[in-house]
Every structure is written in structure tokens, then in C-alpha cells.
Short mmCIF file of C-alpha atoms in Angstrom, two decimals:
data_model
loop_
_atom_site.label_atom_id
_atom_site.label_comp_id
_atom_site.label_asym_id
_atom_site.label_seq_id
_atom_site.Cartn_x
_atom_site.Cartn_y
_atom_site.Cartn_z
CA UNK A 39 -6.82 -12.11 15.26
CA UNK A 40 -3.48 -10.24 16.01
CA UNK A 41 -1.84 -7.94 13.49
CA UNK A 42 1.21 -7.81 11.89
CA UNK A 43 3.24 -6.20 13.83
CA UNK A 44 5.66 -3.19 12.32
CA UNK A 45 9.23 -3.96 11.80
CA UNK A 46 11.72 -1.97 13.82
CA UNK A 47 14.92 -0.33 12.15
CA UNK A 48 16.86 -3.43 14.00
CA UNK A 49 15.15 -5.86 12.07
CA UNK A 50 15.26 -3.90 8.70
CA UNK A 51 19.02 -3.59 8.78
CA UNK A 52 18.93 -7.09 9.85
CA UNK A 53 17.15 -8.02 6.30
CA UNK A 54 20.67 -6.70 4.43
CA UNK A 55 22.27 -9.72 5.73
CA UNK A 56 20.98 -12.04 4.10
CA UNK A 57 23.72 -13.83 2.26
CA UNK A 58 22.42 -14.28 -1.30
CA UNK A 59 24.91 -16.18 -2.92
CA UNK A 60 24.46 -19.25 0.40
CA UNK A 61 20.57 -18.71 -0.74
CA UNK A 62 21.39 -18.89 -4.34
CA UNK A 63 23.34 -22.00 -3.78
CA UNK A 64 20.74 -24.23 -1.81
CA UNK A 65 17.87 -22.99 -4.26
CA UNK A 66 19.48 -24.25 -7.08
CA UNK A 67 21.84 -27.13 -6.38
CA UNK A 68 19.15 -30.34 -7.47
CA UNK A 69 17.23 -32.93 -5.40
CA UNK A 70 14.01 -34.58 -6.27
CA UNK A 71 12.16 -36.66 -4.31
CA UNK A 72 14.34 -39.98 -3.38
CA UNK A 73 16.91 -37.94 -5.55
CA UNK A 74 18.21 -35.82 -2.96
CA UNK A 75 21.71 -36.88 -2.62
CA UNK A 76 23.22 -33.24 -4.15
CA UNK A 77 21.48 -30.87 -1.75
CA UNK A 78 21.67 -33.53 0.79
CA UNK A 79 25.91 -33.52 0.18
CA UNK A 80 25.92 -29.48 0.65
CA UNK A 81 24.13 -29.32 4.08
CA UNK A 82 26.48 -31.86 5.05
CA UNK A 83 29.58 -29.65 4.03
CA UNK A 84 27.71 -26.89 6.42
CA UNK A 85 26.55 -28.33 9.42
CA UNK A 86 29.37 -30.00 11.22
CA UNK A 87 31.00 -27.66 12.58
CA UNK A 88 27.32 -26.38 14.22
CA UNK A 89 25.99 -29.33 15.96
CA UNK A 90 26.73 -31.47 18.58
CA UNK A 91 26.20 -34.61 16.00
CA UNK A 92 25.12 -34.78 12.64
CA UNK A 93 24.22 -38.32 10.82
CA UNK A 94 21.70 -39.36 7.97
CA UNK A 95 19.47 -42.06 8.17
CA UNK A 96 18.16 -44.86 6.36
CA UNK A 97 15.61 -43.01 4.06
CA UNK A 98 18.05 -39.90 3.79
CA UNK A 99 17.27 -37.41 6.37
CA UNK A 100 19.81 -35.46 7.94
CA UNK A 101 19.39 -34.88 11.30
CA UNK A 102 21.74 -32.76 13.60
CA UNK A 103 21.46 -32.48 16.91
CA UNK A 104 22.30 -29.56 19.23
CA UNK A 105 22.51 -30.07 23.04
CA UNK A 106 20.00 -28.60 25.08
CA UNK A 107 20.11 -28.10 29.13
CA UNK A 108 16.75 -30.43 29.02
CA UNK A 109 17.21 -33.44 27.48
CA UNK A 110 13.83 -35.35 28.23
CA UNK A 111 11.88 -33.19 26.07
CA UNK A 112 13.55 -32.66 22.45
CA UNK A 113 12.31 -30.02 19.99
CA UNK A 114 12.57 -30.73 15.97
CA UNK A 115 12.62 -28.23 13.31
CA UNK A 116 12.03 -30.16 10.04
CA UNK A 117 12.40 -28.68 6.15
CA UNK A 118 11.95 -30.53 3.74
CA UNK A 119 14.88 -30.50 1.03
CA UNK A 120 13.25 -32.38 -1.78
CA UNK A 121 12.36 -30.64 -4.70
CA UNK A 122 9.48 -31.06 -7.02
CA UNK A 123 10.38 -32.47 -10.03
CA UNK A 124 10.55 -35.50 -12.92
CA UNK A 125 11.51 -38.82 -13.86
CA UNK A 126 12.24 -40.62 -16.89
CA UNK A 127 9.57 -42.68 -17.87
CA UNK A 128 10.54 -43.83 -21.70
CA UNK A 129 12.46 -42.55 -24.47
CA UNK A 130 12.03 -42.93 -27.96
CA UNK A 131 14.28 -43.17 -31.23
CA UNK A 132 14.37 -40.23 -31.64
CA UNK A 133 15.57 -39.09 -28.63
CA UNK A 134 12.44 -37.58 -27.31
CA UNK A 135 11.78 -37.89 -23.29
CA UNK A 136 8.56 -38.69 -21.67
CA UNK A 137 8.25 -38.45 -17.73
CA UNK A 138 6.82 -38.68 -14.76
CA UNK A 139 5.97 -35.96 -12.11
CA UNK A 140 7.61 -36.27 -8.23
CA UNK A 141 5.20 -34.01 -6.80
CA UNK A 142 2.39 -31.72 -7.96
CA UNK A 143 2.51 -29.57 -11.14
CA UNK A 144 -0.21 -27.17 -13.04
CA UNK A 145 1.10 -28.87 -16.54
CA UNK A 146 0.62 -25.25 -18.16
CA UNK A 147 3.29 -24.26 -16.39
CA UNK A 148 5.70 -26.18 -18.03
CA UNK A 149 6.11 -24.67 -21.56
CA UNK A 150 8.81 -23.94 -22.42
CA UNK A 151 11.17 -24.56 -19.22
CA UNK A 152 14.18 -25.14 -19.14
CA UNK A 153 15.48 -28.77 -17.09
CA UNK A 154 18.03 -30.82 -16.51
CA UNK A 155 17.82 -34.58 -17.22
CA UNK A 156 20.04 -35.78 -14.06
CA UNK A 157 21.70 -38.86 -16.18
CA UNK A 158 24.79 -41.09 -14.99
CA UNK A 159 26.97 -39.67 -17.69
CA UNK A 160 26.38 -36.23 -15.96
CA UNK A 161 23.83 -33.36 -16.43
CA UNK A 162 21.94 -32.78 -19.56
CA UNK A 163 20.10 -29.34 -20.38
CA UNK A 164 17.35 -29.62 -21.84
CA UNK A 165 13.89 -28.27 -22.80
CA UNK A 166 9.91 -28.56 -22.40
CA UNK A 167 8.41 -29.14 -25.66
CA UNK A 168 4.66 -29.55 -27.03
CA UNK A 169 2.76 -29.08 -29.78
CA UNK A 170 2.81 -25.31 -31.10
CA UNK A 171 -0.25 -23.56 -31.22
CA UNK A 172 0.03 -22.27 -35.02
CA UNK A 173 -0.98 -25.88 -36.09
CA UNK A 174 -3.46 -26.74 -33.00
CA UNK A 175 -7.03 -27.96 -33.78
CA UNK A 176 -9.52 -24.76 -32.66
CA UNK A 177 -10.50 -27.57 -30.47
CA UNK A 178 -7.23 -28.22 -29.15
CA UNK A 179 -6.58 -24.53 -28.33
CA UNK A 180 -9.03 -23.75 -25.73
CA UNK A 181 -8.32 -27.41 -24.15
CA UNK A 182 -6.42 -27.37 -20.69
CA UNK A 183 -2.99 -29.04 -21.07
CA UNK A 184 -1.82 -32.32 -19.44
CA UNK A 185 1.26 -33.33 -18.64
CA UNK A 186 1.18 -35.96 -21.03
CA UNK A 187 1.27 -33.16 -23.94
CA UNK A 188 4.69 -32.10 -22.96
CA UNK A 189 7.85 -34.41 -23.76
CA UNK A 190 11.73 -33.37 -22.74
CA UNK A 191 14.03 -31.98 -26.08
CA UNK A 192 17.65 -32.72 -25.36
CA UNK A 193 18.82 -31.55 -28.41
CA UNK A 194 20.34 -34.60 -29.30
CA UNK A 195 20.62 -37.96 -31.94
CA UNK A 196 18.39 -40.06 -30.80
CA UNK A 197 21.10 -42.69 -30.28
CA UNK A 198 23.01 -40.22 -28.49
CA UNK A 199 19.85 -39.69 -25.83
CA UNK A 200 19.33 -43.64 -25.65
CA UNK A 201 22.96 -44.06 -24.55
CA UNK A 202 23.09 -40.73 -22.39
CA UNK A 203 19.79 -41.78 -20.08
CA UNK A 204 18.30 -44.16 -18.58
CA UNK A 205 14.68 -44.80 -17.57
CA UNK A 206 14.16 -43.82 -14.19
CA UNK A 207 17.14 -41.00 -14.05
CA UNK A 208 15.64 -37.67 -12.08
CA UNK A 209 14.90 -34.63 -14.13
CA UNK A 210 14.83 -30.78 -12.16
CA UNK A 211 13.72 -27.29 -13.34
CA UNK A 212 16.79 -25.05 -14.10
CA UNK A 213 16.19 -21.28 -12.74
CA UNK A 214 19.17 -19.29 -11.26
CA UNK A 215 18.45 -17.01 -8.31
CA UNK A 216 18.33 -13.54 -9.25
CA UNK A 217 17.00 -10.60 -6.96
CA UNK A 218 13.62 -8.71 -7.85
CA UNK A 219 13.13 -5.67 -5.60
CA UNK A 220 13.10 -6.15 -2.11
CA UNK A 221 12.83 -10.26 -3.27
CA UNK A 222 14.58 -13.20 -4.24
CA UNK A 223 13.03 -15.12 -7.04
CA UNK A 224 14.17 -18.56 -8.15
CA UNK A 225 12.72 -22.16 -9.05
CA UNK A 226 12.40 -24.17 -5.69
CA UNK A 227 12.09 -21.49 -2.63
CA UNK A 228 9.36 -24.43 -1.80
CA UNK A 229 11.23 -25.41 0.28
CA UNK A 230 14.88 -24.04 -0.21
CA UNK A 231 14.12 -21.30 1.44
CA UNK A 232 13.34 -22.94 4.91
CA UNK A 233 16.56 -25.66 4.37
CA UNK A 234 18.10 -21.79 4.41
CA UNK A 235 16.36 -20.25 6.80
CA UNK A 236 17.18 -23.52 8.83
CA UNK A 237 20.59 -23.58 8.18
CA UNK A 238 21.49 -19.88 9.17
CA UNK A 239 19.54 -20.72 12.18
CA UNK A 240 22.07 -23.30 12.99
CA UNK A 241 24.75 -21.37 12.32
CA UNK A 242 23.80 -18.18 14.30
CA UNK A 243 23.07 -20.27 17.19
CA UNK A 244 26.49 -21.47 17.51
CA UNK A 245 28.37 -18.39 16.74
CA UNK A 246 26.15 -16.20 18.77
CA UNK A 247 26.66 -19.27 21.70
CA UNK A 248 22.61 -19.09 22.27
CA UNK A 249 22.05 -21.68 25.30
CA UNK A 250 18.91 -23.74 24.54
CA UNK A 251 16.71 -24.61 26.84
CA UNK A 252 15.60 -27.90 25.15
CA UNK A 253 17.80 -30.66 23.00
CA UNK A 254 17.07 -29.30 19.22
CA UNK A 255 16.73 -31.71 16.50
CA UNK A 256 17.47 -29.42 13.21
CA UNK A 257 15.99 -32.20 10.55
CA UNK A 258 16.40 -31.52 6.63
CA UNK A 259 13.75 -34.24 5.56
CA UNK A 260 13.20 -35.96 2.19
CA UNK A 261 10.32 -36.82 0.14
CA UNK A 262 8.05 -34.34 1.75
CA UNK A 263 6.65 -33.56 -2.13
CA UNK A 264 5.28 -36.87 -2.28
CA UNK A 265 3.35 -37.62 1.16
CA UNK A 266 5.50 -36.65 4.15
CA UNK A 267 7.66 -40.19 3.97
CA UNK A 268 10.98 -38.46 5.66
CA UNK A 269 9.76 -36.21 8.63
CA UNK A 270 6.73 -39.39 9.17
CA UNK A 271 10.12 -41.79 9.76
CA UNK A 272 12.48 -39.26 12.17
CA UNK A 273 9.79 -38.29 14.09
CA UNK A 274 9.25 -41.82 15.06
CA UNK A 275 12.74 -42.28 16.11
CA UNK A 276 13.23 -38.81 17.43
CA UNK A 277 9.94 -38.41 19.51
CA UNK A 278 10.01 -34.52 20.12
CA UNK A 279 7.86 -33.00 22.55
CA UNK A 280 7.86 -30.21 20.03
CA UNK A 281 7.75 -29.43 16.80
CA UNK A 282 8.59 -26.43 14.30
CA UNK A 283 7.73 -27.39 10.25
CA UNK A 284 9.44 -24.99 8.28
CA UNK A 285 7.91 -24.36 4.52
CA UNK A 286 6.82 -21.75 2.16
CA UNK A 287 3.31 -20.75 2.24
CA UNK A 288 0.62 -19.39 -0.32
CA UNK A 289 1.08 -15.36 -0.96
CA UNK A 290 -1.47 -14.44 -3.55
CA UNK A 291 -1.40 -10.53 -2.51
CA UNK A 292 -1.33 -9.34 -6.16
CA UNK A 293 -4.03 -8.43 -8.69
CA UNK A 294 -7.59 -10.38 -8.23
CA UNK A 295 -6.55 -11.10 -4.55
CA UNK A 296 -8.92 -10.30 -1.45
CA UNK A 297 -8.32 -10.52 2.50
CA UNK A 298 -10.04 -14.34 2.39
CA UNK A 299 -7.91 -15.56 -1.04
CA UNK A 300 -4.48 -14.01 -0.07
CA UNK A 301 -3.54 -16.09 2.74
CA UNK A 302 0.35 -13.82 3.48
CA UNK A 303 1.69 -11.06 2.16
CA UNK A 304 5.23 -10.26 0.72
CA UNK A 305 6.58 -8.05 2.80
CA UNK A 306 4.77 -8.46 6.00
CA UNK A 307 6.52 -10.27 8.00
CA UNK A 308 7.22 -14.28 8.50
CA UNK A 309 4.16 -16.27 9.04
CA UNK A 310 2.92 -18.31 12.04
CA UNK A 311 0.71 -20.92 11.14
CA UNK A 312 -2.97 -21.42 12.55
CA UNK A 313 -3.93 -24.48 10.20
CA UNK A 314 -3.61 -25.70 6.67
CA UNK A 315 -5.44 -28.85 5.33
CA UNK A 316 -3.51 -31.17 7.08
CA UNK A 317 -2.44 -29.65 10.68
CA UNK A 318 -4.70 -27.74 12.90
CA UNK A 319 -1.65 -26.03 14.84
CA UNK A 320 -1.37 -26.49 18.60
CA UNK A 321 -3.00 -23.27 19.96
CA UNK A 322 -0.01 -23.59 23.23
CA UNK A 323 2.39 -23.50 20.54
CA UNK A 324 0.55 -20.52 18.54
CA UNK A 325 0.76 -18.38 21.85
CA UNK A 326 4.31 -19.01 22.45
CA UNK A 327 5.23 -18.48 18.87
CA UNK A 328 3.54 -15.41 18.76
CA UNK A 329 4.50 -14.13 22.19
CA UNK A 330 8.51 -14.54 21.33
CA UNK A 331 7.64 -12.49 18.06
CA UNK A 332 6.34 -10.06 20.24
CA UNK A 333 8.96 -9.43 22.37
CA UNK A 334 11.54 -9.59 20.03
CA UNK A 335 9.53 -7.03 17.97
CA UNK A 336 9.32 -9.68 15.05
CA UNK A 337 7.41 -8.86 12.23
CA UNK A 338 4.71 -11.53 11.91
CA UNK A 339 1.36 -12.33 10.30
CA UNK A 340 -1.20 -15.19 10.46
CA UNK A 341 -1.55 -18.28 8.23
CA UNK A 342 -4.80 -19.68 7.16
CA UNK A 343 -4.05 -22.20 4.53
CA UNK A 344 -7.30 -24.39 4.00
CA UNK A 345 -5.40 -26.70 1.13
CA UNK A 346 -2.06 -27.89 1.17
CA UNK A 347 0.50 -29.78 4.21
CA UNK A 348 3.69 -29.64 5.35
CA UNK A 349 5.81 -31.97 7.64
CA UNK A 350 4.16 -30.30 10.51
CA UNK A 351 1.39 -33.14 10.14
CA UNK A 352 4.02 -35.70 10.27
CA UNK A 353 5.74 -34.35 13.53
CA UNK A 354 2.10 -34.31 15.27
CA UNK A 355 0.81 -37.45 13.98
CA UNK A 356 3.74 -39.95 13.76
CA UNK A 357 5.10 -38.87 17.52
CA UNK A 358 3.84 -41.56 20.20
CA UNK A 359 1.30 -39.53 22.10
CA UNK A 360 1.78 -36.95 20.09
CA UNK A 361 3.83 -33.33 19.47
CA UNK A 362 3.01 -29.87 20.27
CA UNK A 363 3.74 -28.69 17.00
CA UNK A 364 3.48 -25.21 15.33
CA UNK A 365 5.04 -23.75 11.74
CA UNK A 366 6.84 -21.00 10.57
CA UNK A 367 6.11 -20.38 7.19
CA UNK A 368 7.51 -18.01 4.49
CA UNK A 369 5.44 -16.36 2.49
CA UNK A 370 5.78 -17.46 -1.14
CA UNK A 371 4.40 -15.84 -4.63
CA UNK A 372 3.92 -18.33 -7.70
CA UNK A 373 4.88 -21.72 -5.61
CA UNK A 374 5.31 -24.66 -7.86
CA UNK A 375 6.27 -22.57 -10.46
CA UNK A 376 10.19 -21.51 -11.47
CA UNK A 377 9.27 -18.01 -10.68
CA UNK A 378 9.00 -18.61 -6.66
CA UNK A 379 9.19 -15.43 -5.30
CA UNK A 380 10.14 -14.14 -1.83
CA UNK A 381 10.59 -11.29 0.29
CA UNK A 382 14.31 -10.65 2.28
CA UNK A 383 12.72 -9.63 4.82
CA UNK A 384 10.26 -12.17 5.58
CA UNK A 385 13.48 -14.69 5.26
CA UNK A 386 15.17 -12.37 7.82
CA UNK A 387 11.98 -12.64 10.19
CA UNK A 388 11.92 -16.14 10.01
CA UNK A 389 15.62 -16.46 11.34
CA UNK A 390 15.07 -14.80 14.20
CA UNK A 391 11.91 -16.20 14.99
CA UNK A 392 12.83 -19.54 14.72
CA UNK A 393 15.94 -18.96 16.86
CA UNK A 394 14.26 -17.52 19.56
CA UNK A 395 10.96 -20.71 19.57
CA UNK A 396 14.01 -23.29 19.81
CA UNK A 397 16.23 -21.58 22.36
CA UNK A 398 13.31 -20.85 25.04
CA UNK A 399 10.81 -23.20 25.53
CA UNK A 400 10.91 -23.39 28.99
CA UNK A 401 9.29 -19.84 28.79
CA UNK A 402 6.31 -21.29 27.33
CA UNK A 403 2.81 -22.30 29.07
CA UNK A 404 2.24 -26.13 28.08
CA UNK A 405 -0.31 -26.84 30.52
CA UNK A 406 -3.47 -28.68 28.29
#
């Protein structure tokens, strides 16, 4: 298995520019799954003036589209912009939300957060409440929590709620972006931090004029948090003969982690994919991927995930005949959580990388 290879001072003046406050704004503006109209409305504002055509489809993917000199053989890049989140599920008189999840949660991760109930009246703030432990049961202490323990506090008349919010409204995490170190750390870098990474790419490939050798489908898909349903329907009507998922990816490189349970590393570079429960990567695409990291002296390290997918899967499986797909994946501490943490560097890495897979595949070996 290759190492990581060393950054060069290029590439770690190249981390300053990331642009924090266009970060700051696609990590926290709100889209759950089938909610995504907000962050959908922002890449809109961006991308125009990048892409040969840009247009959203039925479910709510947008896809732009970037001319290529060969046309019969389209790459896609997909991120997903969905967000995992919550929906209303009932309120009672006294104002007191219960939801729903839109994608996976540990449920002890939820006390005390901070959301906001996305009702038609506009945004409400409010908090994750539960039973407090000074009048728990000894029983009920050392019990693992559910998600049915925790209800939403508005801080409002119950009448006031009922005519505020409406059963089925979305509900998101609120956590602003600040920066940690050498990171970024923020609620949602799963997966605002690729719909970033893919939109800089975009944009540096049309001020920088980069030629591409294939057509390049730049896809922010939906409802990735909930089984794939966006990148399953544009593949189908895109076909690529490649494909790049973009997502964050499992770093546990801190206390009680070993070589087998880390997976990536903050710090180390972005990460090319091998596998993860649902995609065993194309090993053509692995060897390209890794060979324009190479030459571009890229900081890089390998990805083993054996639980979790991405919108790779979707790409491979829901092409006719099939994609060559591979993933670039940043590496990600406390995913799921509002603490997502990740490194500047590895989001500068992952720029590059990515511009460099899309603009030259006709360097690549795809003989089978």
C-alpha cells in the first residue's frame, strides 16, 4: 500500500487560500433531505458563470455541465448537498416538538443542541431537551438514550408553537463555522465540505481556463442521507463513463485509535478511496487517481472504510453497463456530530486533486 506522500511548500501555501467565509457559508446555510431548496438556491447564485449549462432536475439535483474536447465519454463528480437532519412529527399543547430523523444519528449526541425548526412563518431557534439526570431512575441513568427521549423546546406558548409549525416542516442543527488550529470545525462538513471542495473546483477550472479532456458533469445531489435517491436518478440520465463521489470520510486518529480503527488522518493529505461498504473502487480508477497525485506532488492517503456509502455506489451501479468510478474523500473527525472537524489542508489537497482526475482522463490506462 502506497504512503502518504509529503506535502511540498507549493501545496502548503496553497492551504492559506482557502476562503473561509465561502466555506462558512455552504456549511451552514440549511438543507435536509428533500429540504434542500436553501443550499440548493446558493450553488445556483455560484455556478453560472462557470459552466457551459447549469439546470436542476426533477428530484432537485443540480447538474452543470462543462464542455470537454471528448464528448462520448462524460465524467461526473457528485456531492451530495443534503444535510442530516429532522422533521416534525407532532406537537403538543404545550408547545413541545417531537420528530423524526432524515438520516442517521447516535441520539446521545443530541443533548442539548441547538436547531432550527425550518417553519413557513420563517426560522425558529430552538433547543434539544430531555429528561435531566438529577431526577433519573438509577435505572434510567446507565440506559442508552433514544431518540424518542429527546423533544424540540421553542421557547414558546404552546398556542404560539401550534400556529408557528406545522407537521412535517424540516428541522437542522445550528453550529457556525469557526477555525480550530490548522481546522475548520462546524455542524455538516458531511458533506459541505465536498459541495465546497466541488465548487472551487468549478471555479478554478474556469478562471485558470484548464482544457478538459472529457465533458464534466459537476452534480450537487440530494437525498444522499437517506439511500442515494439523487446521484441513483442523474446517473441514469447522465450515463458517465466515469465517476468521482466526493464525501467526508471517517478520521478517528485521536486517543484509543490504532492503524486498523483510524481509517485517515487530519492532516495527511486528501483521501483516495479503495472501498467502503457499499463500493469496491475501480482499481483503473485507483491508479490514475493516485498517479495524478503523484505527479502533482499531492498529498494523499488511502481509504479503507468497511461501513458506510457514498454516491459513488450510485454512479457505478445505476450507469447502464456500468461506471469506472473512484472517490475523493476528506478526512472528517466527529461526523454526524455538530463538531465535524477538518483539516485546511486536506480541503486544499482535494481541490487540486480533483481538478487534475477531471481535466486528464485521456492520460489514464482503461484497458479491463
Amino acid at each position: 500500500m502506497a504512503k502518504a506522500k509529503k506535502s511540498s511548500k507549493k501545496a502548503a501555501e496553497k492551504s492559506q487560500e482557502i476562503n473561509l467565509e465561502r466555506l462558512a457559508a455552504v456549511a451552514t446555510t440549511p438543507g435536509a433531505p428533500g429540504y434542500e431548496k436553501p443550499i440548493r438556491d446558493l450553488i445556483l447564485g455560484s455556478v453560472t458563470d462557470w459552466c457551459d449549462s447549469v439546470r436542476v432536475d426533477n428530484i432537485g439535483n443540480v447538474i452543470c455541465h462543462v464542455k470537454g474536447k471528448n464528448s462520448d465519454e462524460p465524467s461526473m463528480a457528485a456531492a451530495h448537498m443534503d444535510e442530516i437532519g429532522f422533521i416534525v412529527k407532532s406537537i403538543d399543547e404545550r408547545g413541545f416538538i417531537r420528530f423524526a430523523p432524515l438520516g442517521g444519528f447516535d441520539p446521545k449526541a443530541l443533548t442539548a443542541q441547538r436547531v432550527i425548526v425550518h417553519a413557513k412563518g420563517g426560522d425558529l431557534m430552538g433547543t434539544m431537551g430531555g429528561k435531566p439526570i438529577h431526577i433519573m431512575k438509577p435505572d434510567e441513568r446507565g440506559k442508552a438514550l433514544d431518540i424518542t427521549d429527546f423533544f424540540i423546546d421553542l421557547g414558546l406558548p404552546g398556542e404560539q408553537v401550534n400556529e408557528l409549525v406545522e407537521i412535517g416542516d424540516p428541522i437542522t442543527r445550528w453550529s457556525p463555522l469557526v477555525e480550530v488550529g490548522d481546522c475548520v470545525n462546524c455542524k455538516s462538513l458531511d458533506n459541505r465540505a465536498s459541495v465546497f471542495v466541488l465548487l472551487e473546483t468549478l471555479r478554478e477550472i474556469a478562471e485558470e481556463k484548464i482544457e478538459l479532456s472529457n465533458d464534466f458533469y459537476a452534480v450537487f445531489t440530494v437525498q444522499e442521507e437517506v439511500g442515494l435517491r439523487g446521484v441513483l436518478a442523474s446517473s441514469l440520465e447522465i450515463q458517465p463513463k466515469f465517476g468521482i463521489g466526493l464525501d467526508t470520510t471517517i478520521a478517528f486518529d485521536g486517543p484509543g485509535s490504532s492503524p486498523d480503527t483510524k481509517v485517515t488522518s487530519l492532516g495527511d493529505g486528501t483521501a483516495i478511496k479503495i472501498m467502503d461498504s457499499s463500493v469496491i473502487c475501480d482499481p483503473r480508477m485507483i491508479r490514475y487517481m493516485k498517479a495524478q497525485a503523484d505527479a502533482a506532488k499531492i498529498k494523499w492517503q488511502p481509504e479503507v472504510l468497511t461501513a458506510g456509502g457514498t454516491d459513488t455506489a450510485g454512479m457505478q451501479r445505476n450507469t447502464p453497463g456500468g461506471a469506472i468510478v473512484g472517490a475523493i474523500s476528506i478526512p472528517t473527525r466527529n461526523i454526524h456530530l455538530s463538531t465535524e472537524m477538518s483539516h485546511k489542508e486536506d480541503l486544499r489537497a482535494s481541490i487540486d486533486l480533483l481538478k487534475l482526475v477531471v481535466a486528464n482522463f485521456d492520460q489514464g490506462d482503461w484497458a479491463i
